[in-house]
Every structure is written in C-alpha cells, then in structure tokens.
Amino acid sequence: MHSLLLLARKSLYITLGVLTLLALQGCEKAPEVIHWDIQSQATASSTDYKELVKMTENITVMSAGRFVITPHPGGEITGGPDIFNAVKSGKVQMGSGWPNWWSGQHPAWSVLNAGPFDFMNIDASLMYFLAGEGTKIANELANPEGILWRAAWWPGMEFGLLSKKPIDGIADMKELKVRIGPGLPSEVLAEATGAYAIPLVPSEIKPSLENNTLDAVEWTTVSGAWNLGLNDITTHAIVPAIWQPSVLADFLINQEAYNALSEDLKAILETAIKSYTLTTTAIAKVEDFEALEAFKKNKTVIKQWSKEDIEKWR
C-alpha cells in the first residue's frame, strides 16, 4: 500500500510539473515581428524589382517570420532622388536607387556611380566596392545623414541613346532633349554635345518619348530599355553609353532602424543583400544578351560612336 501511495504521489508531481510547463509555454510572449518598407526605383516588371521581391521573401523565411520587408515599385510611396530623404526621415526603412540620384545631397555621389572613363567594366567597380574601399567611402557620405549604404547590383554599361530618328554622332545632338539620370554623367553629356539633359524617372520616360517632349532616352542596360517598352517607340540606337560605363545600383538603410535589429536579423539582412547583389547582376547580364537580339529582330538600327566622337567624349 505504501509503495502504491508513493507511486501515486510521484505521478501527481509529474502531472503537475507537465501542466505547469504547458501553462508557462502558453504564457510565453509571441516573438516580435519587425515590419519594414523598401522603396525601389524600379518598375514592377523589371528584373531587379522581381529579384527584390524574392530577397524580401527569403528574409521572411530565414527569420522565421520575425522580419518582414514589404517592397514597393518606383513611385508607390516616393520615387527618384526623394528616396534618399524618405530613408533619412524614416518614412521608409530602405531604399533602392542609383548613387548619382543622391548628388543633390553631395556631388561625390555622382563619382561613385561610375563617371566617364573611370571604372570601364563591372569587374573593376565590383572589386572596388566589395573588396576595396568603395563601401567605406560611400558610408562616409551616407552615415552623417543617418543612412547605411550597401551596393545593390551592377547593370554594367548603359545601353546608349534610343531615339525615333537617327543620331549619327555628337554633331546631331545639339539642342536635343535627352533623358539621362542626374549628376556627373548628365553634365558630361550636356557639355560634350550641347543637348539638354532631363532626369526623368521611369514612369515618365515612355509618355515623354511618345508625345515628343523627349528626343532620345538613356535608360540602364539593353534589357532595362527593352523591359521598359522603349522598343515600341524607338527605331534607332547609338552606343555605347560611355558616360556611364559600369553603372552601380545601391541600397540605402535607415541607420536607426538597422541598429534596432537583433544581431541575427542584421546578419540575415546583410546575407540577403549579398545574395541579391550577385544573383541580380548575373541574371541581368544574361538578359542583356537576349534583349540585344530582340532589339535587332525588332529592326532597331544600332550604330556606334566614331573614334573621333569617343575622343570628344573623353
């Protein structure tokens, strides 16, 4: 009988322990979920935006749902150079754009985005920012504004100028209205050719070309121009865009929001960015080859600058 009482008492203690443990587990606070927004410069149909969506989805998975970043295509919350101030103010926690767009904050941003005849290919720029001093220097510009800077991806050299009418060289460009991003490349183009440089955002480019308020368009690489539908309007191109030979896109991160992340979430974000950088750069290059063939099949007449013109550019 005594043994039975001891066994019953032991069973009771075990049962009470299990019930207490379950009760404590039920009272555990659910893990905090961090919600961010990232404003991209890209249109929803572009490769870099589609890869951005994948990046944010991976961050959600890797963080077990604790870190959710909502991507927004160009213009949805804000756009163009205003992305910088949106990140700075905390209106969005991240932005994705082009360093030359931030030249209104400091002119050195234009140089970082690849000026004429500096980084003449992707490899040179990529090594400088991922293995050299580039990211450190960029953060010397960004950090005082409360922003962390990271390289996003490398489109490479811009395609060139797309137009309805042929442009055979610099002599044909005087007083033409040319869409080009702000900063050093646009200043070089205007100085070398006498054209008017107009820094329109993606959503404004096609309508402006259609209603003839633009004569020519420079918009990222071959695949970028194709994805924007410029092939539907233009029939001529002159290449290459030596004013922007190794274009670099970037990420801006609100420093206060970043510092509030736990160490594991910081590591997840940094890892996801690096994956995005390499994957998007590689995919975009493959798409450029395909887009160039598509432009040719579309009967776009593609010309190159003469040696004399290239020396004038230099």
PDB file of C-alpha atoms in Angstrom:
ATOM      1  CA  MET A   1       0.000   0.000   0.000  1.00  0.00           C
ATOM      2  CA  HIS A   2       2.834   2.345   0.952  1.00  0.00           C
ATOM      3  CA  SER A   3       4.508   1.712  -2.400  1.00  0.00           C
ATOM      4  CA  LEU A   4       1.265   2.470  -4.229  1.00  0.00           C
ATOM      5  CA  LEU A   5       0.905   5.780  -2.362  1.00  0.00           C
ATOM      6  CA  LEU A   6       4.473   6.757  -3.254  1.00  0.00           C
ATOM      7  CA  LEU A   7       3.864   5.874  -6.904  1.00  0.00           C
ATOM      8  CA  ALA A   8       0.601   7.848  -6.963  1.00  0.00           C
ATOM      9  CA  ARG A   9       2.298  10.847  -5.344  1.00  0.00           C
ATOM     10  CA  LYS A  10       5.167  10.686  -7.864  1.00  0.00           C
ATOM     11  CA  SER A  11       2.684  10.509 -10.742  1.00  0.00           C
ATOM     12  CA  LEU A  12       0.841  13.516  -9.327  1.00  0.00           C
ATOM     13  CA  TYR A  13       4.048  15.552  -9.125  1.00  0.00           C
ATOM     14  CA  ILE A  14       4.927  14.653 -12.714  1.00  0.00           C
ATOM     15  CA  THR A  15       1.447  15.580 -13.889  1.00  0.00           C
ATOM     16  CA  LEU A  16       1.555  18.899 -12.044  1.00  0.00           C
ATOM     17  CA  GLY A  17       5.006  19.611 -13.495  1.00  0.00           C
ATOM     18  CA  VAL A  18       3.841  18.932 -17.039  1.00  0.00           C
ATOM     19  CA  LEU A  19       0.740  21.091 -16.547  1.00  0.00           C
ATOM     20  CA  THR A  20       2.850  23.916 -15.116  1.00  0.00           C
ATOM     21  CA  LEU A  21       5.268  23.703 -18.053  1.00  0.00           C
ATOM     22  CA  LEU A  22       2.426  23.786 -20.538  1.00  0.00           C
ATOM     23  CA  ALA A  23       0.880  26.746 -18.760  1.00  0.00           C
ATOM     24  CA  LEU A  24       4.165  28.629 -18.838  1.00  0.00           C
ATOM     25  CA  GLN A  25       4.578  27.868 -22.540  1.00  0.00           C
ATOM     26  CA  GLY A  26       1.109  29.180 -23.194  1.00  0.00           C
ATOM     27  CA  CYS A  27       2.038  32.417 -21.436  1.00  0.00           C
ATOM     28  CA  GLU A  28       5.209  32.926 -23.485  1.00  0.00           C
ATOM     29  CA  LYS A  29       5.175  36.171 -25.434  1.00  0.00           C
ATOM     30  CA  ALA A  30       4.946  35.730 -29.190  1.00  0.00           C
ATOM     31  CA  PRO A  31       8.180  36.797 -30.938  1.00  0.00           C
ATOM     32  CA  GLU A  32       8.192  40.406 -32.081  1.00  0.00           C
ATOM     33  CA  VAL A  33       7.716  40.882 -35.825  1.00  0.00           C
ATOM     34  CA  ILE A  34       9.710  43.714 -37.391  1.00  0.00           C
ATOM     35  CA  HIS A  35       7.968  45.373 -40.344  1.00  0.00           C
ATOM     36  CA  TRP A  36       9.934  47.460 -42.866  1.00  0.00           C
ATOM     37  CA  ASP A  37       9.187  49.050 -46.227  1.00  0.00           C
ATOM     38  CA  ILE A  38      11.681  49.278 -49.084  1.00  0.00           C
ATOM     39  CA  GLN A  39      11.057  51.794 -51.867  1.00  0.00           C
ATOM     40  CA  SER A  40      12.641  50.766 -55.151  1.00  0.00           C
ATOM     41  CA  GLN A  41      13.366  52.952 -58.148  1.00  0.00           C
ATOM     42  CA  ALA A  42      12.430  50.067 -60.448  1.00  0.00           C
ATOM     43  CA  THR A  43       9.179  49.285 -62.210  1.00  0.00           C
ATOM     44  CA  ALA A  44       7.295  46.177 -61.090  1.00  0.00           C
ATOM     45  CA  SER A  45       8.092  44.375 -64.354  1.00  0.00           C
ATOM     46  CA  SER A  46      11.874  44.858 -64.156  1.00  0.00           C
ATOM     47  CA  THR A  47      14.276  42.065 -63.261  1.00  0.00           C
ATOM     48  CA  ASP A  48      15.844  43.951 -60.360  1.00  0.00           C
ATOM     49  CA  TYR A  49      12.436  44.530 -58.788  1.00  0.00           C
ATOM     50  CA  LYS A  50      11.394  40.889 -59.230  1.00  0.00           C
ATOM     51  CA  GLU A  51      14.653  39.823 -57.562  1.00  0.00           C
ATOM     52  CA  LEU A  52      13.993  42.351 -54.804  1.00  0.00           C
ATOM     53  CA  VAL A  53      10.653  40.647 -54.115  1.00  0.00           C
ATOM     54  CA  LYS A  54      12.469  37.309 -53.859  1.00  0.00           C
ATOM     55  CA  MET A  55      15.020  38.847 -51.486  1.00  0.00           C
ATOM     56  CA  THR A  56      12.326  40.104 -49.117  1.00  0.00           C
ATOM     57  CA  GLU A  57      10.551  36.741 -49.243  1.00  0.00           C
ATOM     58  CA  ASN A  58      13.808  34.990 -48.328  1.00  0.00           C
ATOM     59  CA  ILE A  59      14.334  37.349 -45.405  1.00  0.00           C
ATOM     60  CA  THR A  60      10.886  36.410 -44.069  1.00  0.00           C
ATOM     61  CA  VAL A  61      11.715  32.705 -44.374  1.00  0.00           C
ATOM     62  CA  MET A  62      15.213  32.961 -42.884  1.00  0.00           C
ATOM     63  CA  SER A  63      13.904  34.949 -39.930  1.00  0.00           C
ATOM     64  CA  ALA A  64      11.024  32.501 -39.306  1.00  0.00           C
ATOM     65  CA  GLY A  65       8.577  35.322 -39.932  1.00  0.00           C
ATOM     66  CA  ARG A  66      10.206  37.752 -37.485  1.00  0.00           C
ATOM     67  CA  PHE A  67      11.439  40.192 -40.153  1.00  0.00           C
ATOM     68  CA  VAL A  68       9.026  41.236 -42.898  1.00  0.00           C
ATOM     69  CA  ILE A  69      10.083  43.777 -45.545  1.00  0.00           C
ATOM     70  CA  THR A  70       7.429  44.976 -47.996  1.00  0.00           C
ATOM     71  CA  PRO A  71       8.825  46.028 -51.402  1.00  0.00           C
ATOM     72  CA  HIS A  72       7.316  48.929 -53.356  1.00  0.00           C
ATOM     73  CA  PRO A  73       7.924  49.603 -57.075  1.00  0.00           C
ATOM     74  CA  GLY A  74       9.012  53.029 -58.248  1.00  0.00           C
ATOM     75  CA  GLY A  75       6.692  55.863 -57.253  1.00  0.00           C
ATOM     76  CA  GLU A  76       4.424  53.841 -54.956  1.00  0.00           C
ATOM     77  CA  ILE A  77       5.467  55.690 -51.780  1.00  0.00           C
ATOM     78  CA  THR A  78       8.010  58.064 -53.285  1.00  0.00           C
ATOM     79  CA  GLY A  79      10.476  57.992 -56.152  1.00  0.00           C
ATOM     80  CA  GLY A  80      13.623  59.304 -57.795  1.00  0.00           C
ATOM     81  CA  PRO A  81      16.013  61.419 -55.681  1.00  0.00           C
ATOM     82  CA  ASP A  82      13.335  61.718 -52.966  1.00  0.00           C
ATOM     83  CA  ILE A  83      14.067  58.105 -51.962  1.00  0.00           C
ATOM     84  CA  PHE A  84      17.142  59.363 -50.098  1.00  0.00           C
ATOM     85  CA  ASN A  85      15.151  61.729 -47.878  1.00  0.00           C
ATOM     86  CA  ALA A  86      12.433  59.117 -47.361  1.00  0.00           C
ATOM     87  CA  VAL A  87      15.029  56.735 -45.905  1.00  0.00           C
ATOM     88  CA  LYS A  88      16.718  59.518 -43.941  1.00  0.00           C
ATOM     89  CA  SER A  89      13.441  60.575 -42.316  1.00  0.00           C
ATOM     90  CA  GLY A  90      12.290  57.005 -41.639  1.00  0.00           C
ATOM     91  CA  LYS A  91       9.328  57.294 -43.995  1.00  0.00           C
ATOM     92  CA  VAL A  92      10.684  54.024 -45.379  1.00  0.00           C
ATOM     93  CA  GLN A  93      13.386  51.912 -43.739  1.00  0.00           C
ATOM     94  CA  MET A  94      15.150  51.020 -47.001  1.00  0.00           C
ATOM     95  CA  GLY A  95      15.506  52.437 -50.470  1.00  0.00           C
ATOM     96  CA  SER A  96      16.986  51.190 -53.710  1.00  0.00           C
ATOM     97  CA  GLY A  97      18.227  53.580 -56.364  1.00  0.00           C
ATOM     98  CA  TRP A  98      21.351  54.913 -58.044  1.00  0.00           C
ATOM     99  CA  PRO A  99      24.183  56.831 -56.322  1.00  0.00           C
ATOM    100  CA  ASN A 100      24.085  59.645 -58.888  1.00  0.00           C
ATOM    101  CA  TRP A 101      20.472  60.302 -57.855  1.00  0.00           C
ATOM    102  CA  TRP A 102      21.777  61.423 -54.452  1.00  0.00           C
ATOM    103  CA  SER A 103      24.122  64.029 -55.975  1.00  0.00           C
ATOM    104  CA  GLY A 104      21.808  66.755 -54.634  1.00  0.00           C
ATOM    105  CA  GLN A 105      22.961  65.643 -51.169  1.00  0.00           C
ATOM    106  CA  HIS A 106      26.655  65.697 -52.136  1.00  0.00           C
ATOM    107  CA  PRO A 107      28.300  65.828 -55.598  1.00  0.00           C
ATOM    108  CA  ALA A 108      30.622  62.920 -54.755  1.00  0.00           C
ATOM    109  CA  TRP A 109      27.682  60.506 -55.155  1.00  0.00           C
ATOM    110  CA  SER A 110      27.943  61.023 -58.920  1.00  0.00           C
ATOM    111  CA  VAL A 111      31.542  59.828 -58.971  1.00  0.00           C
ATOM    112  CA  LEU A 112      30.676  56.663 -57.036  1.00  0.00           C
ATOM    113  CA  ASN A 113      28.114  55.655 -59.657  1.00  0.00           C
ATOM    114  CA  ALA A 114      30.718  55.434 -62.437  1.00  0.00           C
ATOM    115  CA  GLY A 115      31.804  58.557 -64.197  1.00  0.00           C
ATOM    116  CA  PRO A 116      33.064  58.622 -67.759  1.00  0.00           C
ATOM    117  CA  PHE A 117      36.332  56.746 -68.262  1.00  0.00           C
ATOM    118  CA  ASP A 118      36.800  55.603 -64.665  1.00  0.00           C
ATOM    119  CA  PHE A 119      35.515  52.058 -63.944  1.00  0.00           C
ATOM    120  CA  MET A 120      35.239  50.823 -67.511  1.00  0.00           C
ATOM    121  CA  ASN A 121      33.662  47.454 -66.695  1.00  0.00           C
ATOM    122  CA  ILE A 122      31.631  45.711 -63.997  1.00  0.00           C
ATOM    123  CA  ASP A 123      34.604  43.824 -62.547  1.00  0.00           C
ATOM    124  CA  ALA A 124      36.572  46.985 -61.746  1.00  0.00           C
ATOM    125  CA  SER A 125      33.642  48.593 -59.937  1.00  0.00           C
ATOM    126  CA  LEU A 126      32.573  45.383 -58.188  1.00  0.00           C
ATOM    127  CA  MET A 127      36.063  44.776 -56.790  1.00  0.00           C
ATOM    128  CA  TYR A 128      36.313  48.366 -55.572  1.00  0.00           C
ATOM    129  CA  PHE A 129      33.049  48.242 -53.632  1.00  0.00           C
ATOM    130  CA  LEU A 130      33.042  44.643 -52.406  1.00  0.00           C
ATOM    131  CA  ALA A 131      36.760  44.108 -51.767  1.00  0.00           C
ATOM    132  CA  GLY A 132      38.199  47.621 -51.749  1.00  0.00           C
ATOM    133  CA  GLU A 133      37.476  50.961 -50.117  1.00  0.00           C
ATOM    134  CA  GLY A 134      34.324  51.823 -52.071  1.00  0.00           C
ATOM    135  CA  THR A 135      31.701  50.881 -49.483  1.00  0.00           C
ATOM    136  CA  LYS A 136      33.663  52.599 -46.699  1.00  0.00           C
ATOM    137  CA  ILE A 137      33.864  55.821 -48.733  1.00  0.00           C
ATOM    138  CA  ALA A 138      30.174  55.662 -49.647  1.00  0.00           C
ATOM    139  CA  ASN A 139      29.299  55.338 -45.962  1.00  0.00           C
ATOM    140  CA  GLU A 140      31.403  58.396 -45.171  1.00  0.00           C
ATOM    141  CA  LEU A 141      28.811  60.248 -47.262  1.00  0.00           C
ATOM    142  CA  ALA A 142      25.768  58.324 -46.009  1.00  0.00           C
ATOM    143  CA  ASN A 143      26.375  57.854 -42.268  1.00  0.00           C
ATOM    144  CA  PRO A 144      26.229  61.559 -41.302  1.00  0.00           C
ATOM    145  CA  GLU A 145      22.741  61.562 -42.861  1.00  0.00           C
ATOM    146  CA  GLY A 146      21.627  58.664 -40.662  1.00  0.00           C
ATOM    147  CA  ILE A 147      21.880  56.182 -43.544  1.00  0.00           C
ATOM    148  CA  LEU A 148      23.831  52.962 -44.119  1.00  0.00           C
ATOM    149  CA  TRP A 149      24.943  52.319 -47.702  1.00  0.00           C
ATOM    150  CA  ARG A 150      25.292  48.976 -49.462  1.00  0.00           C
ATOM    151  CA  ALA A 151      25.959  48.069 -53.092  1.00  0.00           C
ATOM    152  CA  ALA A 152      22.832  46.619 -54.701  1.00  0.00           C
ATOM    153  CA  TRP A 153      23.763  45.291 -58.166  1.00  0.00           C
ATOM    154  CA  TRP A 154      25.698  46.145 -61.307  1.00  0.00           C
ATOM    155  CA  PRO A 155      23.761  46.688 -64.529  1.00  0.00           C
ATOM    156  CA  GLY A 156      27.083  47.459 -66.212  1.00  0.00           C
ATOM    157  CA  MET A 157      27.460  49.958 -69.033  1.00  0.00           C
ATOM    158  CA  GLU A 158      24.301  51.804 -70.066  1.00  0.00           C
ATOM    159  CA  PHE A 159      22.923  50.762 -73.444  1.00  0.00           C
ATOM    160  CA  GLY A 160      23.258  54.104 -75.222  1.00  0.00           C
ATOM    161  CA  LEU A 161      20.719  56.535 -76.673  1.00  0.00           C
ATOM    162  CA  LEU A 162      17.440  55.284 -78.128  1.00  0.00           C
ATOM    163  CA  SER A 163      15.510  57.580 -80.450  1.00  0.00           C
ATOM    164  CA  LYS A 164      12.794  57.719 -83.101  1.00  0.00           C
ATOM    165  CA  LYS A 165      15.109  59.484 -85.567  1.00  0.00           C
ATOM    166  CA  PRO A 166      18.706  58.500 -86.278  1.00  0.00           C
ATOM    167  CA  ILE A 167      21.530  60.078 -84.301  1.00  0.00           C
ATOM    168  CA  ASP A 168      24.774  59.522 -86.191  1.00  0.00           C
ATOM    169  CA  GLY A 169      27.120  61.296 -83.804  1.00  0.00           C
ATOM    170  CA  ILE A 170      27.741  64.171 -81.432  1.00  0.00           C
ATOM    171  CA  ALA A 171      27.081  66.723 -84.186  1.00  0.00           C
ATOM    172  CA  ASP A 172      23.437  65.564 -84.382  1.00  0.00           C
ATOM    173  CA  MET A 173      22.755  66.081 -80.680  1.00  0.00           C
ATOM    174  CA  LYS A 174      22.895  69.857 -80.295  1.00  0.00           C
ATOM    175  CA  GLU A 175      19.741  71.086 -78.502  1.00  0.00           C
ATOM    176  CA  LEU A 176      18.153  67.621 -78.425  1.00  0.00           C
ATOM    177  CA  LYS A 177      16.182  66.816 -75.270  1.00  0.00           C
ATOM    178  CA  VAL A 178      17.773  63.691 -73.782  1.00  0.00           C
ATOM    179  CA  ARG A 179      16.554  61.690 -70.795  1.00  0.00           C
ATOM    180  CA  ILE A 180      19.519  60.806 -68.593  1.00  0.00           C
ATOM    181  CA  GLY A 181      19.997  60.378 -64.853  1.00  0.00           C
ATOM    182  CA  PRO A 182      21.191  63.377 -62.803  1.00  0.00           C
ATOM    183  CA  GLY A 183      24.770  64.091 -61.786  1.00  0.00           C
ATOM    184  CA  LEU A 184      28.145  63.862 -63.487  1.00  0.00           C
ATOM    185  CA  PRO A 185      27.090  61.708 -66.488  1.00  0.00           C
ATOM    186  CA  SER A 186      24.343  64.173 -67.456  1.00  0.00           C
ATOM    187  CA  GLU A 187      26.713  67.117 -67.030  1.00  0.00           C
ATOM    188  CA  VAL A 188      29.259  65.420 -69.296  1.00  0.00           C
ATOM    189  CA  LEU A 189      26.603  64.644 -71.914  1.00  0.00           C
ATOM    190  CA  ALA A 190      25.333  68.226 -71.961  1.00  0.00           C
ATOM    191  CA  GLU A 191      28.832  69.700 -72.102  1.00  0.00           C
ATOM    192  CA  ALA A 192      30.049  67.390 -74.854  1.00  0.00           C
ATOM    193  CA  THR A 193      27.016  67.579 -77.124  1.00  0.00           C
ATOM    194  CA  GLY A 194      25.066  70.746 -76.411  1.00  0.00           C
ATOM    195  CA  ALA A 195      21.981  68.634 -75.683  1.00  0.00           C
ATOM    196  CA  TYR A 196      19.560  69.274 -72.829  1.00  0.00           C
ATOM    197  CA  ALA A 197      19.846  66.634 -70.089  1.00  0.00           C
ATOM    198  CA  ILE A 198      16.475  65.802 -68.485  1.00  0.00           C
ATOM    199  CA  PRO A 199      16.465  63.426 -65.446  1.00  0.00           C
ATOM    200  CA  LEU A 200      13.042  61.770 -65.714  1.00  0.00           C
ATOM    201  CA  VAL A 201      12.046  58.788 -63.545  1.00  0.00           C
ATOM    202  CA  PRO A 202      10.998  55.525 -65.302  1.00  0.00           C
ATOM    203  CA  SER A 203       7.241  56.149 -65.267  1.00  0.00           C
ATOM    204  CA  GLU A 204       7.727  59.457 -67.101  1.00  0.00           C
ATOM    205  CA  ILE A 205      10.069  58.265 -69.835  1.00  0.00           C
ATOM    206  CA  LYS A 206       7.791  56.428 -72.252  1.00  0.00           C
ATOM    207  CA  PRO A 207       4.957  59.023 -72.250  1.00  0.00           C
ATOM    208  CA  SER A 208       7.500  61.831 -72.812  1.00  0.00           C
ATOM    209  CA  LEU A 209       9.033  59.971 -75.737  1.00  0.00           C
ATOM    210  CA  GLU A 210       5.596  59.272 -77.196  1.00  0.00           C
ATOM    211  CA  ASN A 211       4.490  62.930 -77.093  1.00  0.00           C
ATOM    212  CA  ASN A 212       7.861  64.165 -78.403  1.00  0.00           C
ATOM    213  CA  THR A 213       8.906  66.124 -75.325  1.00  0.00           C
ATOM    214  CA  LEU A 214      11.981  63.876 -75.454  1.00  0.00           C
ATOM    215  CA  ASP A 215      14.176  63.259 -78.485  1.00  0.00           C
ATOM    216  CA  ALA A 216      16.310  60.468 -77.057  1.00  0.00           C
ATOM    217  CA  VAL A 217      16.459  58.235 -73.991  1.00  0.00           C
ATOM    218  CA  GLU A 218      19.249  56.674 -71.986  1.00  0.00           C
ATOM    219  CA  TRP A 219      17.771  54.078 -69.635  1.00  0.00           C
ATOM    220  CA  THR A 220      20.014  51.489 -67.998  1.00  0.00           C
ATOM    221  CA  THR A 221      21.133  48.471 -69.995  1.00  0.00           C
ATOM    222  CA  VAL A 222      19.787  46.708 -73.062  1.00  0.00           C
ATOM    223  CA  SER A 223      17.365  44.569 -71.059  1.00  0.00           C
ATOM    224  CA  GLY A 224      16.277  47.561 -68.977  1.00  0.00           C
ATOM    225  CA  ALA A 225      15.390  49.516 -72.094  1.00  0.00           C
ATOM    226  CA  TRP A 226      13.563  46.518 -73.557  1.00  0.00           C
ATOM    227  CA  ASN A 227      11.625  45.835 -70.356  1.00  0.00           C
ATOM    228  CA  LEU A 228      10.540  49.479 -70.204  1.00  0.00           C
ATOM    229  CA  GLY A 229       8.998  49.035 -73.653  1.00  0.00           C
ATOM    230  CA  LEU A 230      11.197  51.584 -75.417  1.00  0.00           C
ATOM    231  CA  ASN A 231      11.387  49.241 -78.391  1.00  0.00           C
ATOM    232  CA  ASP A 232       7.721  50.006 -79.060  1.00  0.00           C
ATOM    233  CA  ILE A 233       8.557  53.645 -79.817  1.00  0.00           C
ATOM    234  CA  THR A 234      12.188  53.925 -80.894  1.00  0.00           C
ATOM    235  CA  THR A 235      13.783  52.608 -84.056  1.00  0.00           C
ATOM    236  CA  HIS A 236      17.384  53.827 -83.680  1.00  0.00           C
ATOM    237  CA  ALA A 237      20.178  53.488 -81.126  1.00  0.00           C
ATOM    238  CA  ILE A 238      23.705  54.831 -80.851  1.00  0.00           C
ATOM    239  CA  VAL A 239      26.062  53.000 -78.482  1.00  0.00           C
ATOM    240  CA  PRO A 240      27.806  52.633 -76.087  1.00  0.00           C
ATOM    241  CA  ALA A 241      26.896  54.928 -73.189  1.00  0.00           C
ATOM    242  CA  ILE A 242      30.470  55.739 -72.280  1.00  0.00           C
ATOM    243  CA  TRP A 243      29.277  58.467 -69.905  1.00  0.00           C
ATOM    244  CA  GLN A 244      28.202  55.639 -67.553  1.00  0.00           C
ATOM    245  CA  PRO A 245      30.409  52.610 -68.202  1.00  0.00           C
ATOM    246  CA  SER A 246      29.883  50.456 -65.073  1.00  0.00           C
ATOM    247  CA  VAL A 247      26.648  51.571 -63.506  1.00  0.00           C
ATOM    248  CA  LEU A 248      26.037  50.622 -59.894  1.00  0.00           C
ATOM    249  CA  ALA A 249      22.680  50.464 -58.106  1.00  0.00           C
ATOM    250  CA  ASP A 250      22.575  50.843 -54.340  1.00  0.00           C
ATOM    251  CA  PHE A 251      20.637  50.178 -51.141  1.00  0.00           C
ATOM    252  CA  LEU A 252      20.018  52.843 -48.510  1.00  0.00           C
ATOM    253  CA  ILE A 253      19.143  51.691 -44.973  1.00  0.00           C
ATOM    254  CA  ASN A 254      17.837  53.885 -42.163  1.00  0.00           C
ATOM    255  CA  GLN A 255      20.566  53.625 -39.534  1.00  0.00           C
ATOM    256  CA  GLU A 256      18.262  53.886 -36.519  1.00  0.00           C
ATOM    257  CA  ALA A 257      16.018  51.106 -37.837  1.00  0.00           C
ATOM    258  CA  TYR A 258      19.073  48.935 -38.584  1.00  0.00           C
ATOM    259  CA  ASN A 259      20.558  49.452 -35.116  1.00  0.00           C
ATOM    260  CA  ALA A 260      17.256  48.346 -33.559  1.00  0.00           C
ATOM    261  CA  LEU A 261      17.543  44.916 -35.206  1.00  0.00           C
ATOM    262  CA  SER A 262      18.847  41.946 -33.256  1.00  0.00           C
ATOM    263  CA  GLU A 263      22.239  40.627 -34.345  1.00  0.00           C
ATOM    264  CA  ASP A 264      20.742  37.612 -36.103  1.00  0.00           C
ATOM    265  CA  LEU A 265      18.338  39.799 -38.117  1.00  0.00           C
ATOM    266  CA  LYS A 266      21.210  42.082 -39.114  1.00  0.00           C
ATOM    267  CA  ALA A 267      23.126  39.035 -40.344  1.00  0.00           C
ATOM    268  CA  ILE A 268      20.090  37.802 -42.283  1.00  0.00           C
ATOM    269  CA  LEU A 269      19.661  41.204 -43.965  1.00  0.00           C
ATOM    270  CA  GLU A 270      23.340  41.510 -44.896  1.00  0.00           C
ATOM    271  CA  THR A 271      23.421  37.966 -46.280  1.00  0.00           C
ATOM    272  CA  ALA A 272      20.257  38.522 -48.309  1.00  0.00           C
ATOM    273  CA  ILE A 273      21.689  41.738 -49.783  1.00  0.00           C
ATOM    274  CA  LYS A 274      24.887  39.997 -50.894  1.00  0.00           C
ATOM    275  CA  SER A 275      22.881  37.197 -52.473  1.00  0.00           C
ATOM    276  CA  TYR A 276      20.721  39.759 -54.291  1.00  0.00           C
ATOM    277  CA  THR A 277      23.824  41.632 -55.492  1.00  0.00           C
ATOM    278  CA  LEU A 278      25.493  38.684 -57.175  1.00  0.00           C
ATOM    279  CA  THR A 279      22.340  36.970 -58.435  1.00  0.00           C
ATOM    280  CA  THR A 280      20.737  40.073 -59.952  1.00  0.00           C
ATOM    281  CA  THR A 281      24.000  41.142 -61.612  1.00  0.00           C
ATOM    282  CA  ALA A 282      24.416  37.721 -63.269  1.00  0.00           C
ATOM    283  CA  ILE A 283      20.777  37.392 -64.350  1.00  0.00           C
ATOM    284  CA  ALA A 284      20.785  40.900 -65.825  1.00  0.00           C
ATOM    285  CA  LYS A 285      23.834  40.151 -67.977  1.00  0.00           C
ATOM    286  CA  VAL A 286      22.190  37.069 -69.474  1.00  0.00           C
ATOM    287  CA  GLU A 287      19.055  39.107 -70.149  1.00  0.00           C
ATOM    288  CA  ASP A 288      21.144  41.807 -71.858  1.00  0.00           C
ATOM    289  CA  PHE A 289      22.347  39.292 -74.450  1.00  0.00           C
ATOM    290  CA  GLU A 290      18.774  38.200 -75.074  1.00  0.00           C
ATOM    291  CA  ALA A 291      17.477  41.774 -75.232  1.00  0.00           C
ATOM    292  CA  LEU A 292      20.136  42.827 -77.750  1.00  0.00           C
ATOM    293  CA  GLU A 293      18.980  40.076 -80.084  1.00  0.00           C
ATOM    294  CA  ALA A 294      15.382  41.175 -79.505  1.00  0.00           C
ATOM    295  CA  PHE A 295      16.230  44.769 -80.477  1.00  0.00           C
ATOM    296  CA  LYS A 296      17.916  43.507 -83.641  1.00  0.00           C
ATOM    297  CA  LYS A 297      14.901  41.353 -84.528  1.00  0.00           C
ATOM    298  CA  ASN A 298      12.745  44.411 -83.859  1.00  0.00           C
ATOM    299  CA  LYS A 299      14.774  46.078 -86.649  1.00  0.00           C
ATOM    300  CA  THR A 300      16.289  48.696 -84.383  1.00  0.00           C
ATOM    301  CA  VAL A 301      19.160  50.324 -86.289  1.00  0.00           C
ATOM    302  CA  ILE A 302      22.170  50.248 -83.937  1.00  0.00           C
ATOM    303  CA  LYS A 303      25.165  52.500 -84.646  1.00  0.00           C
ATOM    304  CA  GLN A 304      28.380  53.147 -82.738  1.00  0.00           C
ATOM    305  CA  TRP A 305      30.127  56.391 -81.918  1.00  0.00           C
ATOM    306  CA  SER A 306      33.038  57.159 -84.228  1.00  0.00           C
ATOM    307  CA  LYS A 307      36.592  57.197 -82.898  1.00  0.00           C
ATOM    308  CA  GLU A 308      36.549  60.976 -83.224  1.00  0.00           C
ATOM    309  CA  ASP A 309      33.384  61.229 -81.139  1.00  0.00           C
ATOM    310  CA  ILE A 310      34.805  58.970 -78.439  1.00  0.00           C
ATOM    311  CA  GLU A 311      37.815  61.242 -78.164  1.00  0.00           C
ATOM    312  CA  LYS A 312      35.472  64.219 -77.811  1.00  0.00           C
ATOM    313  CA  TRP A 313      33.651  62.366 -75.043  1.00  0.00           C
ATOM    314  CA  ARG A 314      36.935  61.701 -73.288  1.00  0.00           C
TER     315      ARG A 314
END
